[in-house]
Each structure stands twice: as C-alpha cells, then as structure tokens.
Short mmCIF file of C-alpha atoms in Angstrom, two decimals:
data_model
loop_
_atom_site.label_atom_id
_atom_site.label_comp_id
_atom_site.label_asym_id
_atom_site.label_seq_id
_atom_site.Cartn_x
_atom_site.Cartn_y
_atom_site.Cartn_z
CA UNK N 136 -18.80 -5.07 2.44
CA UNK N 137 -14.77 -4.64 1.02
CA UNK N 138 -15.13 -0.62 0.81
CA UNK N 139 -13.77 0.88 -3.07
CA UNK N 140 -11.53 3.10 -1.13
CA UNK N 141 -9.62 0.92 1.20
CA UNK N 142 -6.57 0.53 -0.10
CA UNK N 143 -5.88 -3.48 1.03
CA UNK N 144 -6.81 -6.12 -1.57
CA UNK N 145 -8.83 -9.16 -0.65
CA UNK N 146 -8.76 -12.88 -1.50
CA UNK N 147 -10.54 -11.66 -4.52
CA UNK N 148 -9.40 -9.09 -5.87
CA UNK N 149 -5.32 -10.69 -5.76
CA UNK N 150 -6.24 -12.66 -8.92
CA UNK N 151 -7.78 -9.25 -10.58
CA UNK N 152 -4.66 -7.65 -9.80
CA UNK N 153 -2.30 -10.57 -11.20
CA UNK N 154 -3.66 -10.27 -14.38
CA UNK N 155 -3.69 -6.03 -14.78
CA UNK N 156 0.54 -5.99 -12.77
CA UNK N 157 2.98 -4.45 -14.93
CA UNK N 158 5.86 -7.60 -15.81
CA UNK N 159 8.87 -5.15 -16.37
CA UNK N 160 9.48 -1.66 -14.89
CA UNK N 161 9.47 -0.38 -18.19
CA UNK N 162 5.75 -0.75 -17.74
CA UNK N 163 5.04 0.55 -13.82
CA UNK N 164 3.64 3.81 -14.20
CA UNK N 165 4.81 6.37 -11.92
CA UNK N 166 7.59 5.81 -9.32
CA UNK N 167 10.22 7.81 -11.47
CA UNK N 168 12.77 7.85 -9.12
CA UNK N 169 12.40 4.65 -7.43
CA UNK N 170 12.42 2.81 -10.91
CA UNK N 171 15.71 4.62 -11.90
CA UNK N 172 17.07 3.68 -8.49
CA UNK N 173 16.43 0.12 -8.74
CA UNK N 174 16.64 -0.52 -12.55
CA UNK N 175 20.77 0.26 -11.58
CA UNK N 176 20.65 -2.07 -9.11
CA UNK N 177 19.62 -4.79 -10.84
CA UNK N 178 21.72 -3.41 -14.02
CA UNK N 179 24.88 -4.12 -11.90
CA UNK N 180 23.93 -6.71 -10.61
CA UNK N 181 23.33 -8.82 -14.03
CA UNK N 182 26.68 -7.51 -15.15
CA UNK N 183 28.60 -8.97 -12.29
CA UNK N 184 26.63 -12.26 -12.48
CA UNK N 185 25.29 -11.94 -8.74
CA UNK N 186 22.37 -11.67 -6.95
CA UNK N 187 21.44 -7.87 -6.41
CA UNK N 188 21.41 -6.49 -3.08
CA UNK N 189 18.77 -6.93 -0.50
CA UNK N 190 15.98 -4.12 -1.67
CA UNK N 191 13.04 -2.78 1.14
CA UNK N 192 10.49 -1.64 -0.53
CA UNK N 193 7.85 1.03 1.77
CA UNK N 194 4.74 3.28 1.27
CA UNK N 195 1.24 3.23 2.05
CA UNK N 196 -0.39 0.19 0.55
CA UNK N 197 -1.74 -0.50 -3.43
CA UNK N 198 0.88 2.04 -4.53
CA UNK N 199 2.82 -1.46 -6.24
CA UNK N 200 5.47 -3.32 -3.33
CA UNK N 201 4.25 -6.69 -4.60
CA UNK N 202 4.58 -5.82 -8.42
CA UNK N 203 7.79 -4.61 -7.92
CA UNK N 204 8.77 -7.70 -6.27
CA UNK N 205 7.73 -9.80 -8.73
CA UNK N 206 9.27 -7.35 -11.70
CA UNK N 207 12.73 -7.96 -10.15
CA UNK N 208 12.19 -11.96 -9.70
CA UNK N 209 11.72 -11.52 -13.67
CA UNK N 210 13.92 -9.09 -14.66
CA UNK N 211 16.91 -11.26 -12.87
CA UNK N 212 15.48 -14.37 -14.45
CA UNK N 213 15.08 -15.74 -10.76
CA UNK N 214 11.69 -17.78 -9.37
CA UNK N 215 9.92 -15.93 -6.87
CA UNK N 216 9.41 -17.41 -3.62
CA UNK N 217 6.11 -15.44 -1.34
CA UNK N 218 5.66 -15.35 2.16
CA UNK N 219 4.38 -12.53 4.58
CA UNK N 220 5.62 -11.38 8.26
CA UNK N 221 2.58 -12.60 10.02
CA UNK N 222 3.17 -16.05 8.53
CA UNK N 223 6.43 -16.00 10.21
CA UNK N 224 5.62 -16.83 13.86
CA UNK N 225 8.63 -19.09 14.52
CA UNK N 226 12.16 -19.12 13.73
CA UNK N 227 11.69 -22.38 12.53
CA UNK N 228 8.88 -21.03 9.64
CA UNK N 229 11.88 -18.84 8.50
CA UNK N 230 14.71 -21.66 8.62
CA UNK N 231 12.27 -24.46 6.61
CA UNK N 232 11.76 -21.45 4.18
CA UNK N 233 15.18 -20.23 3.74
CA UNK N 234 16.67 -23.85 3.58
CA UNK N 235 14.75 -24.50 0.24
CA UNK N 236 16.11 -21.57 -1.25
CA UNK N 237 18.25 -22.32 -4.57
CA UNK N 238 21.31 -19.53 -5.47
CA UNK N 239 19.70 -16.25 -6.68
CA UNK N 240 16.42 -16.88 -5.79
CA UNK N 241 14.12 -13.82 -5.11
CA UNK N 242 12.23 -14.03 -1.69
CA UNK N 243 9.54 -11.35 -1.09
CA UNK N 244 8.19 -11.05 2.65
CA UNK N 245 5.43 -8.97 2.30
CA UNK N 246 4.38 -6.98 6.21
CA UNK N 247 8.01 -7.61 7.22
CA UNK N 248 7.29 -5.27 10.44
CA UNK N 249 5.42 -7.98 11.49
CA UNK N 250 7.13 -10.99 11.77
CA UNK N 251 8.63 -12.54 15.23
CA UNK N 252 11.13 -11.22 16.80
CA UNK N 253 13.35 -15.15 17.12
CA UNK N 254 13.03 -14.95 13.21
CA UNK N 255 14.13 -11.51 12.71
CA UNK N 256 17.12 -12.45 14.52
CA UNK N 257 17.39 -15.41 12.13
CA UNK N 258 16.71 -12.79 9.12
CA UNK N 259 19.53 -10.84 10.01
CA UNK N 260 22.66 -13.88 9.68
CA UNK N 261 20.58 -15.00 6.33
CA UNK N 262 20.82 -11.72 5.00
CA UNK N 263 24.71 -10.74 6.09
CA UNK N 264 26.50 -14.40 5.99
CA UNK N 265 23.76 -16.61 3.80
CA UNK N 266 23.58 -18.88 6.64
CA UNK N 267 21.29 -19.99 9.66
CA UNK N 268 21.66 -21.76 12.64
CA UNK N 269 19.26 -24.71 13.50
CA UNK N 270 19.01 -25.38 16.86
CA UNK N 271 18.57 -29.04 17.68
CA UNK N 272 16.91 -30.27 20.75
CA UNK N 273 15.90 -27.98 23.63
CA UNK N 274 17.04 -27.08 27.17
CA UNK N 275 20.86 -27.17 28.49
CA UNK N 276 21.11 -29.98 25.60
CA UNK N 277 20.97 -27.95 22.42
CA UNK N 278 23.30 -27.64 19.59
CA UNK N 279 22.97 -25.01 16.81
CA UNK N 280 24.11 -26.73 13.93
CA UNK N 281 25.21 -23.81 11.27
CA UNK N 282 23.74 -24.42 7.85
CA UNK N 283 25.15 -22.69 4.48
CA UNK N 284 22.34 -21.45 2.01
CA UNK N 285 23.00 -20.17 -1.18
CA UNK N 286 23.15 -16.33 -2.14
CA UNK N 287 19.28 -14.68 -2.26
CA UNK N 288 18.17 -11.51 -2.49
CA UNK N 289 15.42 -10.56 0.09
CA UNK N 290 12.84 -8.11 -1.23
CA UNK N 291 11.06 -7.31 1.94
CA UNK N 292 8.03 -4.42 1.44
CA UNK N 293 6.20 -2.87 4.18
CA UNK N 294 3.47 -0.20 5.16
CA UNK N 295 5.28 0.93 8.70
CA UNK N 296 9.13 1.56 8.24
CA UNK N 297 9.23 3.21 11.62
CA UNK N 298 8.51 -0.50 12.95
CA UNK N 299 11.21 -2.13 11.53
CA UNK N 300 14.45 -2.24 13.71
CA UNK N 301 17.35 -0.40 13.09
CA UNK N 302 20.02 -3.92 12.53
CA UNK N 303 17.33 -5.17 10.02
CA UNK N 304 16.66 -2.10 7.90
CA UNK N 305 20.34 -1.92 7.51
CA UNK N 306 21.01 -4.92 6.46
CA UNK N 307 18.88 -3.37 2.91
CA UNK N 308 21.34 -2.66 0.56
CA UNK N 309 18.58 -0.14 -1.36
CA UNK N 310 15.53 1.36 0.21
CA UNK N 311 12.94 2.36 -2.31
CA UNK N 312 9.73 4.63 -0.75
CA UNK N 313 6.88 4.50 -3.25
CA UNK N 314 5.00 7.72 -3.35
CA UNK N 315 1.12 8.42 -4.45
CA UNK N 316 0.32 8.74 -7.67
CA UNK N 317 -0.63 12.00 -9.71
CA UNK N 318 -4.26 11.81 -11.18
CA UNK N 319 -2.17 12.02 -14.94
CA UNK N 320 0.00 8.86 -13.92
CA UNK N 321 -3.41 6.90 -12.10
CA UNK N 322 -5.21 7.87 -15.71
CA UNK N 323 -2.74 6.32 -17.99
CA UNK N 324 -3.05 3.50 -15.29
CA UNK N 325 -7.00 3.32 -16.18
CA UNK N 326 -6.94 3.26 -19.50
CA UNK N 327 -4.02 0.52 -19.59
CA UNK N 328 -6.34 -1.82 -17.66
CA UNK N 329 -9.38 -0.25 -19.40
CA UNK N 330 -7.75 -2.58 -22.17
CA UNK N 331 -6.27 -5.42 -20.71
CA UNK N 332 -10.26 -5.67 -19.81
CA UNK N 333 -11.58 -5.30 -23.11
CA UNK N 334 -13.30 -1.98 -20.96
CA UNK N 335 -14.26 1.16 -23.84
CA UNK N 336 -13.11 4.39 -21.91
CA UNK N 337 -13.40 7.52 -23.38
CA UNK N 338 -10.64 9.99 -22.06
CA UNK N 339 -12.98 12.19 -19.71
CA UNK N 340 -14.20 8.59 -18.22
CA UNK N 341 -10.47 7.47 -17.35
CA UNK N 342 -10.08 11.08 -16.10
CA UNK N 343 -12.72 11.12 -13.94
CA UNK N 344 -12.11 7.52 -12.13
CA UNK N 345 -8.51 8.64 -11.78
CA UNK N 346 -9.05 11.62 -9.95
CA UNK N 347 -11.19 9.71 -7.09
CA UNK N 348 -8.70 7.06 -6.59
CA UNK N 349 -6.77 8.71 -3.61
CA UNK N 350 -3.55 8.22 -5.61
CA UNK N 351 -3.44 4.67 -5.51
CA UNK N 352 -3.20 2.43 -8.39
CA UNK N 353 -5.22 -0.50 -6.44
CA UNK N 354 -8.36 1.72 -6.05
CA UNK N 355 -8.47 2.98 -9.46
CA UNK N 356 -8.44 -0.32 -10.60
CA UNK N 357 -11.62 -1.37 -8.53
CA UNK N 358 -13.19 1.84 -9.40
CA UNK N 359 -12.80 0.89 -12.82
CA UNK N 360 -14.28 -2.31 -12.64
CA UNK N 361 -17.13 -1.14 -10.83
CA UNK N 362 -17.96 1.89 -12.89
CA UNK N 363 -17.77 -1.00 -15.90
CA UNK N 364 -20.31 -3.49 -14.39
CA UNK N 365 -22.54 0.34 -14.37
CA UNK N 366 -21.88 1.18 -17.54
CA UNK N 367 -23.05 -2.73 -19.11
CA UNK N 368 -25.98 -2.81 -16.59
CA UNK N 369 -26.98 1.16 -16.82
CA UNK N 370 -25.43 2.31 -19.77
CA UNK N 371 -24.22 1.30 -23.54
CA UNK N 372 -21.37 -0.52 -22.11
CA UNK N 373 -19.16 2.87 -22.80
CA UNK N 374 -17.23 4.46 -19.86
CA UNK N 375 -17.48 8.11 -19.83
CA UNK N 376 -17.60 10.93 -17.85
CA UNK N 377 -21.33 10.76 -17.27
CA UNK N 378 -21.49 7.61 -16.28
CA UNK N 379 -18.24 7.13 -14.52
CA UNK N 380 -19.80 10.06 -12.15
CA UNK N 381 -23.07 8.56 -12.02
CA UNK N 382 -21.26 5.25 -10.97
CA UNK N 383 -18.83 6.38 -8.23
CA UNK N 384 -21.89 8.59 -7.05
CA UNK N 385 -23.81 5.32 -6.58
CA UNK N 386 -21.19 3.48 -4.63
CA UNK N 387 -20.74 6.96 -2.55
CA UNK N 388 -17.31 7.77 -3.86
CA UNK N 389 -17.03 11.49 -4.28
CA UNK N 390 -15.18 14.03 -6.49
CA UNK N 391 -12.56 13.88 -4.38
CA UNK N 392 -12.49 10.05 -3.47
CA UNK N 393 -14.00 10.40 -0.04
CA UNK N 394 -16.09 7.24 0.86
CA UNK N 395 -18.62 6.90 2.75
CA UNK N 396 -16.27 6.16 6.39
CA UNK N 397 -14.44 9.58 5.48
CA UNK N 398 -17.63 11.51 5.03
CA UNK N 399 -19.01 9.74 8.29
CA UNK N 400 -15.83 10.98 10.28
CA UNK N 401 -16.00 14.53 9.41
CA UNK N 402 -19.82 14.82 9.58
CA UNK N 403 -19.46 13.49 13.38
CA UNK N 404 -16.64 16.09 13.87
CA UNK N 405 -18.26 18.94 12.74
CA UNK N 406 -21.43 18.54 13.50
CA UNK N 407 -21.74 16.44 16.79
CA UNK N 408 -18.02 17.98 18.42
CA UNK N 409 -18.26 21.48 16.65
CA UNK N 410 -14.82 20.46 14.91
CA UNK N 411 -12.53 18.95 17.78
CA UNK N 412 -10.52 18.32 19.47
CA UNK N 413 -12.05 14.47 19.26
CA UNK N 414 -10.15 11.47 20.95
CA UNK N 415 -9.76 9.11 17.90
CA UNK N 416 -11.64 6.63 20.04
CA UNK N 417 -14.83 8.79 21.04
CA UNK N 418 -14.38 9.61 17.01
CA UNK N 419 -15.06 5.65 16.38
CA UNK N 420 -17.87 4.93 18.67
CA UNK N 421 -19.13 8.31 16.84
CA UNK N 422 -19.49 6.56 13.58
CA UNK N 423 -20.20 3.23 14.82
CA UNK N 424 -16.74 1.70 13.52
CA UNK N 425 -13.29 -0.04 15.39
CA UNK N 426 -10.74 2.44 16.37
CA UNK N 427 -8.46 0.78 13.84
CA UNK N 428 -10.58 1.67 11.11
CA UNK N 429 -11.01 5.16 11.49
CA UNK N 430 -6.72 5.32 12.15
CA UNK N 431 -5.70 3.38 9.42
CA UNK N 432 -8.85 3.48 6.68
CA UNK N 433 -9.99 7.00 6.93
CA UNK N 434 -7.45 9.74 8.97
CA UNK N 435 -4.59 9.17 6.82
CA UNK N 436 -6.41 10.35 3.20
CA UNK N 437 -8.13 12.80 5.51
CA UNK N 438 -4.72 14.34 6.99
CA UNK N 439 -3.21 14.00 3.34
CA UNK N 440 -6.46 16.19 1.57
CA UNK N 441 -6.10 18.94 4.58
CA UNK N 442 -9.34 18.07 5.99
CA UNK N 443 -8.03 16.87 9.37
CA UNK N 444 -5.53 17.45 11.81
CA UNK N 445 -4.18 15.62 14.07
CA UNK N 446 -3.05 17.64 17.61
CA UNK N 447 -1.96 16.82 20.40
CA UNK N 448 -5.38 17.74 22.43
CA UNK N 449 -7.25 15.59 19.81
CA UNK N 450 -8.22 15.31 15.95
CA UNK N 451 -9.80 18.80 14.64
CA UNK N 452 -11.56 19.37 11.51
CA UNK N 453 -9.67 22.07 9.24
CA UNK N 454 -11.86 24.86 7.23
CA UNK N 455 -11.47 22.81 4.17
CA UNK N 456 -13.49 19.91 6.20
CA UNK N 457 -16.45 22.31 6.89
CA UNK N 458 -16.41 23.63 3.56
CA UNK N 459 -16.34 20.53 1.98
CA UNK N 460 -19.67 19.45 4.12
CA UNK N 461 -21.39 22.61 2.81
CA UNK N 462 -21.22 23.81 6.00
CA UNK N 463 -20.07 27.20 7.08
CA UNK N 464 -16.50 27.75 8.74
CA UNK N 465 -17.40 28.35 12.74
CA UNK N 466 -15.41 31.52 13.50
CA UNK N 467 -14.54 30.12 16.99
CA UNK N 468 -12.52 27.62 15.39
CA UNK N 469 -8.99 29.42 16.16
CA UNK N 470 -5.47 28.34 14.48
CA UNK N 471 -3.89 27.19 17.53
CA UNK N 472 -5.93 24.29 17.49
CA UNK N 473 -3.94 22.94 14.33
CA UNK N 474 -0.59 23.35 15.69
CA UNK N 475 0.71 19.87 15.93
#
C-alpha cells in the first residue's frame, strides 16, 4: 500500500497532481522568496529576448520542483521537454536528447544527482558552450565530432544537493531551495484543490487536513482526497472538522501527521531499546521494514518534529517522542545522548 504520508507520487497520483499544479507563479502558494528570486530571472530574461539562465531547483520532495518547472516552460512561452537522472544511463541518452532540442526550449531533469557520470560530463559543455561532442566509432579509431545545439535553459530539480558535483552545480546560474510549507499556506492549498475538485470544505475541515500534511503540498492533496471519498461514503459529502479527523484517524494519520511507519519507529525505540542509541539498521528489522525506508520515509519528519535524534552512537528518542507515546520521560535518559 502507497502510504498518505510519503512524500513521492506514484504512477497514479502524477495525473491527480497535473490537474490541481499551479500554471503561473502568481498561483504557487508559498515559496515567497524563491518566487521573487526567479520571477526576476525570467523578467530579464524576456526583456533581453534570451533564454534565462540555467535554474536548480532543491528541497525535500512534493514541496513543487516539477510545477515550477513547468511554470517557467509557460511563463517563457517555451515547450517543455521531461526526462529524469536515472533515465540517463549513457552519454548517448543525453546527446539523442539534447540534439532534438529547438532554441529556448525548457528541459527539466528531474533526480539530476542521479544520472551517469559520462553524461554529466556531457551536461556540463551543453550547459557552458550549447554544444556536445559525439563520439563516433570506438577504440584507438574514434572521432568526436562537435555538434552545435541551440540555446536551452536546463531546469534541473533534486532531493540531495550535497550529491551533485561541484563543476555541475555551478554551471546553475540561480539556485532556488524550496522550503516546507506553514499549515496557513498548506490550507489555502486545500481549499484551492477542495475546488478544482468540486470537494465542499468548511474552513475547520481544510484546517485540520493542513495541519497533518508534514508541510508538503503533495500530502495534503492526498489527504484531501481521501478524507473526501470518507466524507461521500461516511458522511453528507461535507468536509469538516469532524470528519476530516475521523478520516485521517482511519487511515492512521495523526494530529501531527505521523503515520503509521513513524509511530512504529518510535514505539520500537522507546519501548523495545529504552530510547537509544539504535543502529538505524537494528531500528528496521525492529519494525519489520528496509533500512531505506525508515532513513528516507520516516527519520527525516521525525528529526524535523524533535522526536528523534540522530548521534553519533545511534538514533535516540527525545522527551517529546515519549511524551507523544503517552509514555512517561525515563529519567535515565541524560542530554549528552542528543549531542550530535
């Protein structure tokens, strides 16, 4: 089962999202700065009749990379060409891609950190000197034969900045990091697709899906959808508080958007390890899941809520974590352990 709270989209859910996406970035909620930022950018760049600079786009993921990708593919009037790093296993993927390219065309590589290293190398003449070199033949007998392609802009997003080498991140000629959401900016979200669905929200309703969304656009949107198949099944079709709580409570969501996995981790903490220190992977086999999981599904929304830390002798539960399990704070538990 596709948890609420995980923050990826599946094959399903892409054609949900297509039709709730903001189409200009005077309608993307949130992201003050970053808007500003880029709405210059691509000011400028209309004025001088060029393609803008290359723009990296980075934060956790559902928080909007692919919307604003496709915002400044529109706002420049340019088509939109997608692709992802892991798609990218050969130079060659990169050259057949880039060679189609037409002048000021918008080319979004989604998991950038990903892609091979040959076509990274590739990436980096494309981006500096709109060129690549095809290499014909193999062995002593090669030839790269340099090939001219027209002036693009890049718009690469990923969730791992730190992975990205040094030569390509500065080839971006704007960085944007998109930041979680406030529960006020995720509730003007709800109620925005509350309409686009035809959904009947009353303001308590959008309040309370917004505030279990873990400050990402992406979840409250599923959220909402599920608390609206509860409210036509269970209810008179209207979303309110009542029934958005009664909903989330039923798919194990809780006031504070921990799911089912996060609850899982800090019961086995507490209660099995007396708080930590925990290897992450004795952590996993604790609550039956992949290491991966637990690293990159539950321990970052538990770090960011204060519930766990992570030290260098092992993951420890704070007081918050016990005290959100209704479980009394174990005075043994002393504050060296959370020094990182």
């Amino acid at each position: 089962m596709h948890s609420l709270t995980v923050a990826e989209a599946d094959g399903d859910e892409r054609a949900v999202e297509a039709a709730l996406r903001p189409r200009t970035l005077d309608e993307v909620v949130g992201q003050q700065r970053v808007r500003a930022q880029l709405g210059l950018v691509l000011e400028a760049a209309r004025r001088r009749e060029r393609a803008p600079d290359h723009v990296l786009l980075s934060g956790p993921p559902g928080l909007g990379k692919t919307t604003l990708a496709m915002i400044i593919a529109a706002e420049m009037t340019a088509p939109l060409r997608l692709t992802s790093g892991p798609a990218i296993t050969h130079a060659g993927d990169l050259a057949a891609i880039l060679s189609g390219m037409n002048e000021g065309d918008v080319l979004f590589v989604d998991e950038i950190h990903r892609m091979s290293r040959p076509a990274e190398e590739m990436l980096y003449l494309a981006m500096e000197d709109f060129r690549v070199d095809v290499v014909i033949g193999k062995g002593p007998g090669a030839t790269a034969i340099p090939l001219e392609i027209p002036p693009f802009t890049l718009v690469g997003a990923t969730t791992r900045a730190g992975l990205l080498p040094g030569p390509l991140r500065d080839r971006f000629g704007f960085t944007g990091h998109l930041e979680f959401y406030e529960p006020d900016e995720l509730e003007l979200i709800v109620r925005r697709s509350a309409g686009l669905l035809g959904v009947e929200l009353t303001d308590d309703g959008a309040s309370e899906i917004a505030s279990r969304s873990r400050g990402t656009p992406r979840i409250a949107n599923r959220l909402l959808r599920r608390v609206r198949d509860y409210a036509q099944v269970r209810a008179d079709g209207v979303v309110t508080l009542d029934v958005a709580g009664k909903a989330l409570d039923l798919y194990e969501v809780d006031e504070s958007g921990l799911d089912r996995l996060d609850r899982a981790v800090l019961d086995v903490l507490c209660r099995r390890f007396g708080g930590g220190p925990v290897g992450i992977s004795t952590l996993a086999v604790g609550v039956g899941e992949e290491r991966e999981t637990v690293e990159e599904v539950a321990e970052p929304f538990l770090v960011r809520q204060g519930l766990l830390a992570r030290t260098p002798r092992g993951r420890v539960a704070t007081p918050a974590a016990w005290l959100h399990l209704g479980l009394e704070v174990p005075s043994s538990q002393e504050p060296t352990l959370f020094e990182d």
